[in-house]
Amino acid sequence: MRERIVGAFVLLTLGILVTFTLVRAYTADGVLTQAEQRKADRSVELLSELVASRDEADQELDRAYLRAHLARGERVDFVAPDGRRLRVDGDGYRPAEASSDVVVSHDVPGGGRITLRSSDYLIDQRVSDVITSLVILGAVLVGLAAALAFVAARTLSRPFIELRDHALALGRGRFDLGIPRYAVPEADTIGQALEHSAGQLHDLVRREREFASNVSHQLRTPITALRLELEDVRLWPDTPQPVADELGRALGQVDRLQTTVNDLLDLARTRRIGGSTDLDLSTLVKTSVERWRAAAGTRDIALGVPGCVQVHLAPGPIEQVLDVLIDNALVHGSGTVTVAVFEDGDAVEVRVSDQGRGRPGDEVFHRNVGSSDDGLGIGLTVAAEIAEALGGRLFLGDGPTTSFRLQLPRR
């Protein structure tokens, strides 16, 4: 912004100065030509009187006498009554450039005619002097204009630079902006809009935090009660061993549900997921796939994992994303579901694909796309948000069939 304002000021000043210089040079040429014409008229009259007085005194008219009365850049031609001619050039006269000379003739009292020429280069030189002075003045004015433009630009841009800093602070979650009032109406309007938006965002964040706190309490209480009931039934002496074993597995799923609720609430509150630990991604993927084999029924789940793939991440969120992807492939895909792990330097990747034809668009990650009827829902959206909270990303793979790629950093 500042550069544009300074440039505009300088260009405007240059335009005015160039226009003024051209007009001034044109008018100066005319004025100087008229002045030279009047000077030549007076000079030729004086010379004619001098020649007449010289003739009356019976003194010889020679070149030295005429040259002594010529100004710089002048030439005089005298034609005597008897036809004798006398030409004298003054200092600085340039006969090669005499096409536009100022020429004045005058009859000499007592006979004869005298002609005076004034070289046009003198006029050109004076015009050049005028232009030179204007150029020097213009350079000074351009410098002053640039300095004033810089000061004005800094004064005008300062409010917007401060507003940018306030906007960045708002993006970092600071809502008490305290934006001052400026002398620039546009800046004041933007500041008021930022303060209004900060108030609305603060209210929205407050309600979301209250909602997260309420959900945390409302969900944890019944989950804890359910766990206690299952634990009591599993430990009841009359409970058959096969039922107790199934209850043990159910308790594991309840624990996973509790962890999932905690992670999602942390994600909703801070957009970050903690609890990172060193783990083998291959083992975690194998465990998730084995947990889904019973739900797959006749569908086959192929597993492609290398040896130990060591990462430093939170295991719960990764399992949640895998559950969403495998469930999506089983419910809405066809053929064999393939889950594979790949290593790529400082990153790892988990791919979940099936043999169903037709690649969905990226809009499947939007919250407003899909419903329980078409099966997409918001599961993929939440999975993508969890991937971002882990420092990675979830996106669609290339190819004619459906493939989801989960890229994660090693730590």
XYZ file of C-alpha atoms in Angstrom:
411
model
C 0.000 0.000 0.000
C 2.748 2.432 0.976
C 4.692 1.768 -2.204
C 1.608 2.445 -4.332
C 0.884 5.730 -2.549
C 4.496 6.930 -2.904
C 4.539 5.887 -6.556
C 1.263 7.691 -7.228
C 2.543 10.896 -5.602
C 5.822 10.797 -7.526
C 4.139 10.038 -10.858
C 1.624 12.832 -10.305
C 4.408 15.282 -9.489
C 6.428 14.192 -12.515
C 3.400 14.556 -14.771
C 2.727 18.089 -13.529
C 6.389 19.074 -13.833
C 6.783 17.666 -17.351
C 3.631 19.441 -18.514
C 4.708 22.724 -16.898
C 8.233 22.411 -18.344
C 6.940 21.861 -21.879
C 4.542 24.791 -21.640
C 7.199 26.991 -20.044
C 9.769 26.090 -22.714
C 7.277 26.871 -25.491
C 6.264 30.230 -24.003
C 9.873 31.086 -23.116
C 10.933 30.556 -26.730
C 8.262 32.979 -27.928
C 8.996 35.545 -25.232
C 12.752 35.418 -25.817
C 12.284 35.689 -29.576
C 10.134 38.808 -29.145
C 12.642 40.292 -26.715
C 15.468 39.594 -29.137
C 13.439 41.221 -31.911
C 12.956 44.418 -29.848
C 16.614 44.427 -28.918
C 17.595 44.040 -32.558
C 15.309 46.948 -33.527
C 16.975 49.239 -31.011
C 20.437 48.039 -31.953
C 19.964 48.569 -35.696
C 18.613 52.081 -35.091
C 21.625 52.890 -32.926
C 24.005 51.498 -35.521
C 22.356 53.530 -38.293
C 22.810 56.716 -36.236
C 26.425 55.851 -35.522
C 27.131 55.191 -39.181
C 25.441 58.499 -40.166
C 27.402 60.471 -37.560
C 30.595 58.839 -38.737
C 29.793 59.821 -42.306
C 28.991 63.418 -41.324
C 32.336 63.668 -39.576
C 34.098 62.395 -42.719
C 35.510 59.494 -40.725
C 36.083 56.188 -42.376
C 33.685 53.348 -41.392
C 35.771 50.273 -40.732
C 35.188 46.796 -39.342
C 36.758 47.506 -35.984
C 34.341 50.380 -35.350
C 31.278 48.256 -36.192
C 32.540 45.237 -34.230
C 32.970 47.391 -31.156
C 29.246 48.147 -31.206
C 28.011 44.583 -31.840
C 26.686 42.355 -29.106
C 27.568 38.686 -28.837
C 26.052 36.544 -31.594
C 25.268 39.454 -33.970
C 26.234 40.176 -37.572
C 25.916 43.502 -39.368
C 25.797 44.133 -43.133
C 26.210 47.699 -44.389
C 25.508 48.718 -47.974
C 26.889 52.195 -48.760
C 25.160 54.571 -51.208
C 27.890 53.802 -53.735
C 27.166 50.068 -53.468
C 30.148 49.221 -51.292
C 29.391 46.371 -48.851
C 30.796 45.787 -45.420
C 30.060 42.696 -43.279
C 31.188 42.281 -39.700
C 30.549 39.280 -37.404
C 30.419 39.741 -33.651
C 31.778 37.257 -31.150
C 29.865 34.012 -31.046
C 27.960 34.437 -34.296
C 27.289 31.135 -36.084
C 26.546 31.645 -39.749
C 25.754 27.948 -40.295
C 22.704 28.267 -38.085
C 21.349 31.520 -39.511
C 18.184 30.137 -41.086
C 16.051 31.287 -38.151
C 18.042 34.359 -37.164
C 16.318 37.555 -36.106
C 16.914 39.922 -39.043
C 16.253 43.692 -38.918
C 17.087 46.301 -41.589
C 17.158 50.078 -41.302
C 17.937 52.931 -43.682
C 20.903 55.061 -42.716
C 20.312 58.844 -42.729
C 22.412 60.257 -45.526
C 22.202 57.094 -47.594
C 22.850 53.410 -47.347
C 21.187 50.551 -45.557
C 22.262 48.547 -42.576
C 21.036 45.024 -41.711
C 21.481 43.371 -38.300
C 21.224 39.622 -37.693
C 20.981 38.064 -34.239
C 21.920 34.369 -34.088
C 19.086 32.064 -33.003
C 21.416 29.870 -30.973
C 21.423 32.528 -28.260
C 17.662 32.115 -27.928
C 18.055 28.335 -27.824
C 20.729 28.671 -25.167
C 18.506 30.858 -23.000
C 15.613 28.409 -23.429
C 17.972 25.605 -22.400
C 18.944 27.577 -19.323
C 15.266 27.944 -18.432
C 14.659 24.221 -18.937
C 17.760 23.332 -16.888
C 16.568 25.464 -13.993
C 13.133 23.856 -14.239
C 14.664 20.370 -14.249
C 16.697 21.155 -11.130
C 13.622 22.602 -9.460
C 11.614 19.559 -10.578
C 14.163 17.153 -9.086
C 13.931 18.987 -5.770
C 10.129 18.943 -5.915
C 10.066 15.221 -6.777
C 12.281 14.514 -3.791
C 10.016 16.554 -1.540
C 6.934 14.851 -2.996
C 8.457 11.418 -2.380
C 9.288 12.349 1.226
C 5.808 13.750 1.853
C 4.240 10.746 0.129
C 6.248 8.371 2.318
C 5.119 10.147 5.478
C 1.505 10.224 4.279
C 1.626 6.573 3.203
C 3.033 5.478 6.552
C 0.384 7.481 8.364
C -2.410 6.004 6.232
C -1.120 2.430 6.292
C -0.361 2.267 10.027
C -4.021 1.642 11.020
C -4.345 -1.189 8.518
C -1.075 -2.786 9.670
C -2.350 -2.679 13.248
C -5.690 -4.105 12.114
C -3.812 -6.964 10.441
C -2.050 -7.701 13.743
C -5.406 -7.635 15.549
C -6.855 -10.040 12.969
C -3.914 -12.417 13.487
C -4.423 -12.195 17.243
C -8.104 -13.020 16.739
C -7.100 -16.047 14.676
C -4.897 -17.210 17.572
C -7.897 -17.088 19.909
C -7.481 -13.681 21.534
C -10.848 -11.962 21.766
C -10.052 -8.874 23.889
C -8.585 -6.958 20.945
C -8.980 -3.407 22.260
C -8.812 -1.803 18.815
C -8.312 2.006 19.048
C -10.126 4.561 16.940
C -8.276 6.025 13.979
C -8.669 9.174 11.908
C -9.360 7.015 8.853
C -13.087 6.151 8.526
C -12.387 2.969 6.540
C -10.000 1.716 9.225
C -12.538 2.498 11.953
C -15.192 0.537 10.063
C -12.904 -2.490 9.764
C -11.928 -2.206 13.434
C -15.554 -2.156 14.524
C -16.270 -5.202 12.345
C -13.308 -7.068 13.898
C -14.462 -6.228 17.417
C -17.979 -7.390 16.582
C -16.639 -10.636 15.107
C -14.385 -11.131 18.144
C -17.409 -10.804 20.433
C -19.409 -13.299 18.407
C -16.522 -15.795 18.275
C -15.920 -15.435 22.003
C -19.571 -16.196 22.684
C -19.479 -19.151 20.278
C -16.331 -20.602 21.847
C -17.788 -20.152 25.323
C -20.944 -22.049 24.355
C -18.910 -24.814 22.719
C -16.755 -25.204 25.816
C -19.837 -25.333 28.002
C -21.345 -27.904 25.648
C -18.164 -29.997 25.743
C -18.146 -29.874 29.531
C -21.807 -30.884 29.705
C -21.334 -33.695 27.178
C -18.309 -34.930 29.099
C -20.314 -35.212 32.266
C -23.437 -36.654 30.610
C -21.507 -39.321 28.680
C -18.955 -40.348 31.257
C -21.537 -41.004 33.957
C -23.617 -43.610 32.058
C -20.488 -45.171 30.512
C -19.002 -45.610 33.976
C -22.285 -47.058 35.243
C -22.417 -49.446 32.256
C -18.870 -50.575 32.922
C -19.632 -51.253 36.563
C -22.745 -53.264 35.664
C -20.821 -55.368 33.126
C -17.993 -55.876 35.590
C -20.440 -57.032 38.255
C -22.120 -59.504 35.892
C -18.744 -60.825 34.707
C -17.583 -61.394 38.300
C -20.903 -62.908 39.440
C -20.246 -66.544 40.432
C -23.269 -67.888 38.573
C -22.141 -66.345 35.261
C -21.033 -69.069 32.796
C -17.425 -68.806 31.681
C -18.238 -68.230 27.971
C -20.530 -65.368 28.986
C -17.841 -63.968 31.282
C -15.343 -64.063 28.411
C -17.755 -62.178 26.155
C -18.375 -59.669 28.937
C -14.602 -59.186 29.223
C -14.421 -58.338 25.534
C -17.417 -56.041 25.942
C -15.616 -54.257 28.781
C -12.695 -53.681 26.430
C -15.050 -52.045 23.942
C -16.529 -49.910 26.713
C -13.016 -48.760 27.627
C -12.404 -47.914 23.951
C -15.691 -45.996 23.921
C -14.583 -44.029 26.992
C -11.228 -43.236 25.351
C -12.961 -42.194 22.142
C -15.282 -39.861 24.030
C -12.329 -38.298 25.864
C -10.332 -37.821 22.642
C -13.259 -36.286 20.778
C -13.934 -33.900 23.626
C -10.264 -32.899 23.715
C -10.402 -32.369 19.945
C -13.527 -30.223 20.257
C -11.996 -28.110 23.033
C -8.396 -27.615 21.882
C -8.146 -29.005 18.335
C -5.255 -31.113 19.667
C -4.946 -34.700 20.802
C -2.556 -35.644 23.547
C -1.429 -38.956 24.968
C 1.283 -39.656 22.375
C 3.424 -42.690 23.008
C 5.853 -44.966 21.164
C 3.932 -47.693 19.383
C 4.172 -50.156 16.503
C 1.765 -48.978 13.799
C 1.747 -52.411 12.144
C 0.547 -54.082 15.354
C -2.113 -51.400 15.878
C -3.440 -51.869 12.332
C -3.477 -55.659 12.724
C -5.476 -55.341 15.956
C -8.008 -53.035 14.337
C -8.451 -55.347 11.326
C -8.919 -58.427 13.553
C -11.574 -56.571 15.522
C -13.547 -55.995 12.280
C -13.299 -59.490 10.799
C -16.407 -60.725 12.605
C -18.438 -57.763 11.339
C -17.134 -58.311 7.788
C -19.113 -61.563 7.454
C -18.421 -63.030 4.015
C -16.339 -60.034 2.962
C -12.593 -60.565 3.066
C -10.229 -58.055 4.713
C -6.705 -58.290 3.301
C -3.834 -57.010 5.430
C -0.573 -55.705 4.027
C 1.843 -54.494 6.695
C 5.646 -54.565 6.889
C 7.554 -55.399 10.039
C 7.710 -53.037 12.963
C 6.756 -49.462 11.993
C 7.682 -47.349 14.998
C 5.795 -44.048 15.524
C 5.209 -41.661 18.428
C 1.493 -40.903 18.295
C -1.709 -41.336 20.272
C -3.071 -44.839 19.504
C -6.752 -44.109 20.282
C -7.342 -41.507 17.548
C -5.614 -43.694 14.951
C -7.926 -46.569 15.834
C -10.934 -44.254 15.530
C -9.921 -43.196 12.011
C -9.295 -46.819 11.014
C -12.699 -47.842 12.376
C -14.400 -45.159 10.267
C -12.510 -46.148 7.104
C -12.991 -49.908 7.488
C -16.672 -49.504 8.369
C -17.147 -47.234 5.343
C -15.479 -49.810 3.046
C -17.575 -52.700 4.426
C -20.908 -50.871 4.296
C -20.557 -48.890 1.072
C -17.808 -50.682 -0.835
C -17.652 -54.063 -2.492
C -15.210 -56.899 -2.870
C -12.121 -57.346 -0.765
C -11.175 -54.582 1.668
C -7.429 -53.993 1.737
C -5.641 -52.309 4.642
C -1.952 -51.594 4.025
C 0.827 -49.698 5.796
C 3.641 -47.874 3.975
C 6.740 -46.034 5.150
C 8.020 -42.833 3.504
C 10.961 -41.270 5.343
C 9.665 -39.204 8.269
C 6.056 -40.104 7.458
C 3.912 -43.233 7.402
C 0.744 -43.980 5.484
C -2.222 -46.278 5.996
C -4.381 -47.050 2.953
C -7.859 -48.520 3.162
C -9.390 -49.495 -0.190
C -12.030 -51.758 -1.658
C -12.957 -52.973 -5.125
C -16.052 -50.846 -5.546
C -16.259 -48.839 -8.780
C -16.629 -45.097 -8.676
C -14.410 -42.638 -6.872
C -16.284 -40.156 -4.622
C -15.388 -36.488 -4.601
C -13.601 -34.506 -1.902
C -16.961 -33.201 -0.706
C -17.343 -36.417 1.324
C -15.196 -34.691 3.967
C -17.682 -31.814 4.320
C -20.097 -31.881 7.217
C -23.067 -30.858 5.101
C -22.627 -33.774 2.697
C -24.167 -37.137 3.335
C -26.672 -38.545 5.794
C -27.444 -41.787 7.472
C -29.353 -42.817 4.371
C -26.407 -42.659 2.005
C -24.052 -43.864 4.671
C -21.458 -41.125 4.549
C -22.681 -39.089 7.510
C -20.073 -37.048 9.358
C -17.791 -39.981 10.165
C -15.333 -39.128 7.393
C -15.413 -35.479 8.401
C -14.534 -36.301 12.000
C -11.867 -38.758 10.801
C -10.283 -36.017 8.670
C -10.314 -33.612 11.634
C -8.700 -36.247 13.855
C -5.998 -36.805 11.211
C -5.266 -33.061 11.151
C -5.139 -32.964 14.961
C -2.517 -35.750 14.800
C -0.442 -33.617 12.435
C -1.370 -35.607 9.321
C -4.125 -35.622 6.740
C -6.805 -37.891 5.313
C -7.558 -37.728 1.608
C -8.854 -39.742 -1.326
C -6.415 -41.817 -3.311
C -6.168 -41.876 -7.078
C -7.565 -44.680 -9.158
C -10.911 -46.000 -10.406
C -11.853 -47.628 -7.077
C -12.462 -46.124 -3.648
C -9.274 -45.633 -1.660
C -8.596 -43.523 1.429
C -5.052 -42.559 2.428
C -4.139 -41.604 5.986
C -0.748 -39.879 6.134
C 0.827 -39.373 9.557
C 4.152 -38.058 10.860
C 6.328 -40.514 12.740
C 6.248 -38.226 15.773
